Short mmCIF file of C-alpha atoms and ligand atoms in Angstrom, two decimals:
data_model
loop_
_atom_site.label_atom_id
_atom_site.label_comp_id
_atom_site.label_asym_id
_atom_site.label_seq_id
_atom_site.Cartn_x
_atom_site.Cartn_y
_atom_site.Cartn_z
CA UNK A 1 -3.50 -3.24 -19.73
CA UNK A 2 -6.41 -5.57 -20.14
CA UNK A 3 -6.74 -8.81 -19.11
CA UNK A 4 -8.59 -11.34 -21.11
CA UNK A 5 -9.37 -15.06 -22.05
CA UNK A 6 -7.02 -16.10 -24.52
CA UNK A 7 -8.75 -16.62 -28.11
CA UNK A 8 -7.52 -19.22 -31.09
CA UNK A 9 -6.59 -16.04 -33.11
CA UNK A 10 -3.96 -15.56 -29.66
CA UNK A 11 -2.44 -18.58 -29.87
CA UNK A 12 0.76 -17.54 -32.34
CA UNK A 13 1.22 -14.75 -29.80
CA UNK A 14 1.28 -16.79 -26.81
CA UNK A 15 3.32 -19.44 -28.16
CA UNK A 16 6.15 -16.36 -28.95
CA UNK A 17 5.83 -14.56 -25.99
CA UNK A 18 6.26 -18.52 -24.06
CA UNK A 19 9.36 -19.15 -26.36
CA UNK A 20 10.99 -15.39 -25.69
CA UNK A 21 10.02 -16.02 -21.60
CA UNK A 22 11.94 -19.41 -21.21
CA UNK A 23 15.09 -20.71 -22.06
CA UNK A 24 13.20 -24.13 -23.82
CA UNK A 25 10.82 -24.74 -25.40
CA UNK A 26 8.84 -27.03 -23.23
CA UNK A 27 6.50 -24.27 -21.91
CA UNK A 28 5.11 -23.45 -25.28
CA UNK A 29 4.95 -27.36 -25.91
CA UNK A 30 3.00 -28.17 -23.17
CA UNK A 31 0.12 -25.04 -23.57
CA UNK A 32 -0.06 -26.71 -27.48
CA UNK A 33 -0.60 -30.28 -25.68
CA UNK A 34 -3.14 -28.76 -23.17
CA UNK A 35 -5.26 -26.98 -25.08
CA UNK A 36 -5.37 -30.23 -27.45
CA UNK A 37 -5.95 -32.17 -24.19
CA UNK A 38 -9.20 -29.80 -23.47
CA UNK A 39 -7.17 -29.38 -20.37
CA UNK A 40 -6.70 -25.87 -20.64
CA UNK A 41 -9.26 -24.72 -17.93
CA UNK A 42 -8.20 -21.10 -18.10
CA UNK A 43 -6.30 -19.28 -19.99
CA UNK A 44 -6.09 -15.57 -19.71
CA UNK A 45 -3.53 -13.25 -21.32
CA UNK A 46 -2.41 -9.51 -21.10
CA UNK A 47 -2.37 -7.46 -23.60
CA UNK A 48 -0.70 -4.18 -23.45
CA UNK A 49 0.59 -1.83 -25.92
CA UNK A 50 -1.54 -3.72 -28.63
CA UNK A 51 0.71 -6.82 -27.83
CA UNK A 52 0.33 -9.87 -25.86
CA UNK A 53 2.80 -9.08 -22.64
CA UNK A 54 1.43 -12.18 -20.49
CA UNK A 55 0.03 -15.57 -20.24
CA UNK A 56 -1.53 -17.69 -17.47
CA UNK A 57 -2.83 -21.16 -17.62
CA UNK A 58 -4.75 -23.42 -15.60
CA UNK A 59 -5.41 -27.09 -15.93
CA UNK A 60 -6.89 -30.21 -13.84
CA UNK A 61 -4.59 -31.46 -11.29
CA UNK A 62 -5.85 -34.76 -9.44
CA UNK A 63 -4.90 -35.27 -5.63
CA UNK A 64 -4.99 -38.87 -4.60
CA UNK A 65 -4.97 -39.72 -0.60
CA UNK A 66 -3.90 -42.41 1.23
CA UNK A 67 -7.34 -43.68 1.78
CA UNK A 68 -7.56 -43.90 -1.81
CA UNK A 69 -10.11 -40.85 -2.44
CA UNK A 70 -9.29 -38.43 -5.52
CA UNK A 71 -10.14 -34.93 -5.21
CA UNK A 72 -9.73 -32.69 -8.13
CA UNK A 73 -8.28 -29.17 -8.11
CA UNK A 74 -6.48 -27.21 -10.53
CA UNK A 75 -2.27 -26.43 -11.32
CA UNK A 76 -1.25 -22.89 -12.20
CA UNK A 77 0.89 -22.87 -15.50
CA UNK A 78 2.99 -21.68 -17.25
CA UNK A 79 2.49 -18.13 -16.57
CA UNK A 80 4.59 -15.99 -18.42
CA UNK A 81 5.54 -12.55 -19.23
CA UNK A 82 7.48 -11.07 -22.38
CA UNK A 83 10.84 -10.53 -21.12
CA UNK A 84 10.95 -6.63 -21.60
CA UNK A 85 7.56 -6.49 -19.90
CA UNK A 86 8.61 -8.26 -16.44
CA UNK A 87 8.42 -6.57 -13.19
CA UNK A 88 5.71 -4.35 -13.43
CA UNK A 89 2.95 -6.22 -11.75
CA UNK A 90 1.86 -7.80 -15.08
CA UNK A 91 2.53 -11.78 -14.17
CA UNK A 92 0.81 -10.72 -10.92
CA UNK A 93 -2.26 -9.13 -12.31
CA UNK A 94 -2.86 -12.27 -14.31
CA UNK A 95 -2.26 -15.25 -11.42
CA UNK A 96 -4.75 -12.49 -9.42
CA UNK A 97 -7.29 -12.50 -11.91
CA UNK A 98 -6.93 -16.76 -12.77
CA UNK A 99 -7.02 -17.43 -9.18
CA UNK A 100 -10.02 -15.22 -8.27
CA UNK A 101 -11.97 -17.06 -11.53
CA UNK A 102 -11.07 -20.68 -10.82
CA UNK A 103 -12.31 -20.07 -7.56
CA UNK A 104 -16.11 -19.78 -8.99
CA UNK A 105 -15.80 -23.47 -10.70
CA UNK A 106 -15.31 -24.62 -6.72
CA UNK A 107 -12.12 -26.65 -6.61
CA UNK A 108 -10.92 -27.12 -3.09
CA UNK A 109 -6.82 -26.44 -3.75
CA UNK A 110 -4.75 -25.21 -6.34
CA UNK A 111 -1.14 -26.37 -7.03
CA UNK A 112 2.29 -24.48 -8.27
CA UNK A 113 5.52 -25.50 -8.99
CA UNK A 114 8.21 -22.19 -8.83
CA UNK A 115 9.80 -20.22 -6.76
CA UNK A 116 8.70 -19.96 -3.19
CA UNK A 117 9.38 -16.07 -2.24
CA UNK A 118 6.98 -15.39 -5.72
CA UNK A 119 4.31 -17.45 -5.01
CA UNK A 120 3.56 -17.04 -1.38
CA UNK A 121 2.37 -13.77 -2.23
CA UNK A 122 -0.70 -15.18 -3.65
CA UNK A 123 -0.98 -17.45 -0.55
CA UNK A 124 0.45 -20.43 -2.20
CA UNK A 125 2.40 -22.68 0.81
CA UNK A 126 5.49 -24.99 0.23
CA UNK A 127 3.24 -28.04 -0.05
CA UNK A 128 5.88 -30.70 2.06
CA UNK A 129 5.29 -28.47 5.18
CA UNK A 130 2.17 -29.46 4.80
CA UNK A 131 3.08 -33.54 4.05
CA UNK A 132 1.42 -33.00 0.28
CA UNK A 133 4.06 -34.20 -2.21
CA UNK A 134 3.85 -34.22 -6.44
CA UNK A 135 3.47 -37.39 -7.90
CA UNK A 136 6.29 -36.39 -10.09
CA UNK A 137 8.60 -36.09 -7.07
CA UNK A 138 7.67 -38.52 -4.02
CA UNK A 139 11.25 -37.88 -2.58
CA UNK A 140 10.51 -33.97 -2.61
CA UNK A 141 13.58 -33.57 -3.85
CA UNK A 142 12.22 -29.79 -5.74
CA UNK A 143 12.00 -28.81 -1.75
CA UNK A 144 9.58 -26.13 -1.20
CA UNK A 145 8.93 -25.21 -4.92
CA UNK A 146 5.98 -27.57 -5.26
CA UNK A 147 3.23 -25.60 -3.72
CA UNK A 148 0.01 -25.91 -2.97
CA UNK A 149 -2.75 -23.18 -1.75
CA UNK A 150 -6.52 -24.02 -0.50
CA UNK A 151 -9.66 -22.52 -2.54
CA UNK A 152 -12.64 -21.93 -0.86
CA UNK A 153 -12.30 -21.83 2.69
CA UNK A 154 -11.43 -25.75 2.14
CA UNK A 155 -9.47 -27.51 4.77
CA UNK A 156 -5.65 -28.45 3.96
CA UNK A 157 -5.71 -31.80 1.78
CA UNK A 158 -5.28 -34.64 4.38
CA UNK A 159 -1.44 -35.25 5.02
CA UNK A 160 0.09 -37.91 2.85
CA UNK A 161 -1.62 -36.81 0.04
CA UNK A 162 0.03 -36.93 -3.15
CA UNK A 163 -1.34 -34.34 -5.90
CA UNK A 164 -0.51 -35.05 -9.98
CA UNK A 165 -0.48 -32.65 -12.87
CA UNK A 166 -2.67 -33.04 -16.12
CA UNK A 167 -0.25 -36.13 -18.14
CA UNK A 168 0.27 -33.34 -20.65
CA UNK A 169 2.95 -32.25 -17.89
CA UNK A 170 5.00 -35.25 -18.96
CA UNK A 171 6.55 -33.40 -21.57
CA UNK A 172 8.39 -30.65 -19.47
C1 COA B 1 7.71 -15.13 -13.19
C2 COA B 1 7.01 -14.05 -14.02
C3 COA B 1 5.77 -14.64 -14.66
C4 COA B 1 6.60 -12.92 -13.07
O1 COA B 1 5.89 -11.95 -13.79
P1 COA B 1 6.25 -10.39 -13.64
O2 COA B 1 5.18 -9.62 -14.29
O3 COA B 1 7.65 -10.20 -14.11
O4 COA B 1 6.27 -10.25 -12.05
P2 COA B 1 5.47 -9.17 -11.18
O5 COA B 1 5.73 -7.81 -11.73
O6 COA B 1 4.11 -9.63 -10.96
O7 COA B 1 6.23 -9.34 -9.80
C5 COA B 1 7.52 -8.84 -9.69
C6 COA B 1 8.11 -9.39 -8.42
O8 COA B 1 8.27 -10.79 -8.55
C7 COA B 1 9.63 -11.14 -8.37
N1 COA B 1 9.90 -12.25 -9.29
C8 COA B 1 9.73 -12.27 -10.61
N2 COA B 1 10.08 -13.47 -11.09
C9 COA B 1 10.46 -14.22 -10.03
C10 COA B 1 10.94 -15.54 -9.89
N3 COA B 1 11.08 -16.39 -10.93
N4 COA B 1 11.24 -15.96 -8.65
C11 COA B 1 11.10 -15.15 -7.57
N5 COA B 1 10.64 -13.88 -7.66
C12 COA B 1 10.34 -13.43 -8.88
C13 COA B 1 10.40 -9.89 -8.72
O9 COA B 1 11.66 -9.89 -8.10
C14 COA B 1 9.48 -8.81 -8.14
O10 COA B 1 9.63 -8.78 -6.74
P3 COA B 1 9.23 -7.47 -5.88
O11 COA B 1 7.73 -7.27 -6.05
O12 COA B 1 9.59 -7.84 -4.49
O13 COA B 1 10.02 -6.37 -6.47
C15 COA B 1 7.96 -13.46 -15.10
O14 COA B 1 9.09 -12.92 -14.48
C16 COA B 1 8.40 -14.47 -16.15
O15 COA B 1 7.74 -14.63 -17.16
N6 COA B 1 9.54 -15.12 -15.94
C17 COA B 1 10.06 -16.07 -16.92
C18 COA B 1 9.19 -17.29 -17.01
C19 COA B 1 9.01 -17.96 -15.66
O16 COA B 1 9.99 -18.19 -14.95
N7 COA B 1 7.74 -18.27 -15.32
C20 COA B 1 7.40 -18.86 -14.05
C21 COA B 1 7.70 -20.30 -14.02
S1 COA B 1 7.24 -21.01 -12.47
#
């Protein structure tokens, strides 16, 4: 398997492998609107078996406290992996390999919004433990799926905090 930045000429695979990995089509939708955004930060894909198996993306999230400072930091998604190609460390290999590069462009935190028991394997933490909420759910009502992990030895966000995804998220 190699793991590499995804290319124009990779687009038509990514969008495929997005549509065959969820049930809508918002996923593939909102990489389109990102990369047309220039919010695509990174994106990295697998290949394997001279196909594209995986994607990962990461854009610009924007955390906004309560004394009305905004930090920047970055969201991980969609990350995706071609339905026959699942559970074998792929999807893994490529949130390993974005996380350890968006740590070189120094953001302080990186968001996620999934499941829990996947994500705190990569050190993400269920980010209303922590009194950090998404913009796009004050109430918390997603529980412990929004999630939220600190980059370079940076100190938790300061409680209260509420963190929003690149507007491109509006259309998921
Ligand atoms: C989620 C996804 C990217 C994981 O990639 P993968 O290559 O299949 O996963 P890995 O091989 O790295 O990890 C497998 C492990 O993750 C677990 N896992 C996979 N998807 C999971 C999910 N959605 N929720 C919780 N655990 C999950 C598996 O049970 C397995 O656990 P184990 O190591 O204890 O056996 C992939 O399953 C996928 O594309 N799913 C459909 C799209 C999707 O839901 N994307 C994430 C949206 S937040």
């Amino acid at each position: 398997m190699q793991i590499r930045p995804c290319e124009s000429e990779d687009h038509a695979g990514v969008d495929a492998l997005l549509r065959a990995a969820f049930p809508e089509p918002g996923e593939a939708q909102l990489t389109v609107a990102l990369r047309a955004a220039d919010a695509d930060t990174l994106e990295l894909i697998a290949e394997l078996d001279g196909a594209i198996a995986g994607v990962v993306m990461f854009s610009p999230a924007t955390a906004k406290t309560g004394a009305g400072a905004e930090i920047p930091g970055l969201a991980l998604g969609p990350v995706a992996v071609l339905p026959d190609y699942q559970n074998r460390g792929i999807g893994a290999a490529l949130i390993e390999a974005g996380l350890d590069f968006i740590r070189t462009l120094g953001p302080t935190y990186c968001i996620v919004l999934g499941d829990p028991d996947y994500y705190s394997r990569f050190g993400f933490e269920p980010a209303p433990s922590l009194d950090l909420h998404w913009t796009g759910d004050p109430e918390d009502k997603t529980g412990n799926a929004f999630q939220v992990m600190a980059l370079n030895g940076a100190p938790n966000l300061p409680r209260g905090t509420r963190i929003e995804y690149h507007p491109a998220f509006d259309i998921v």
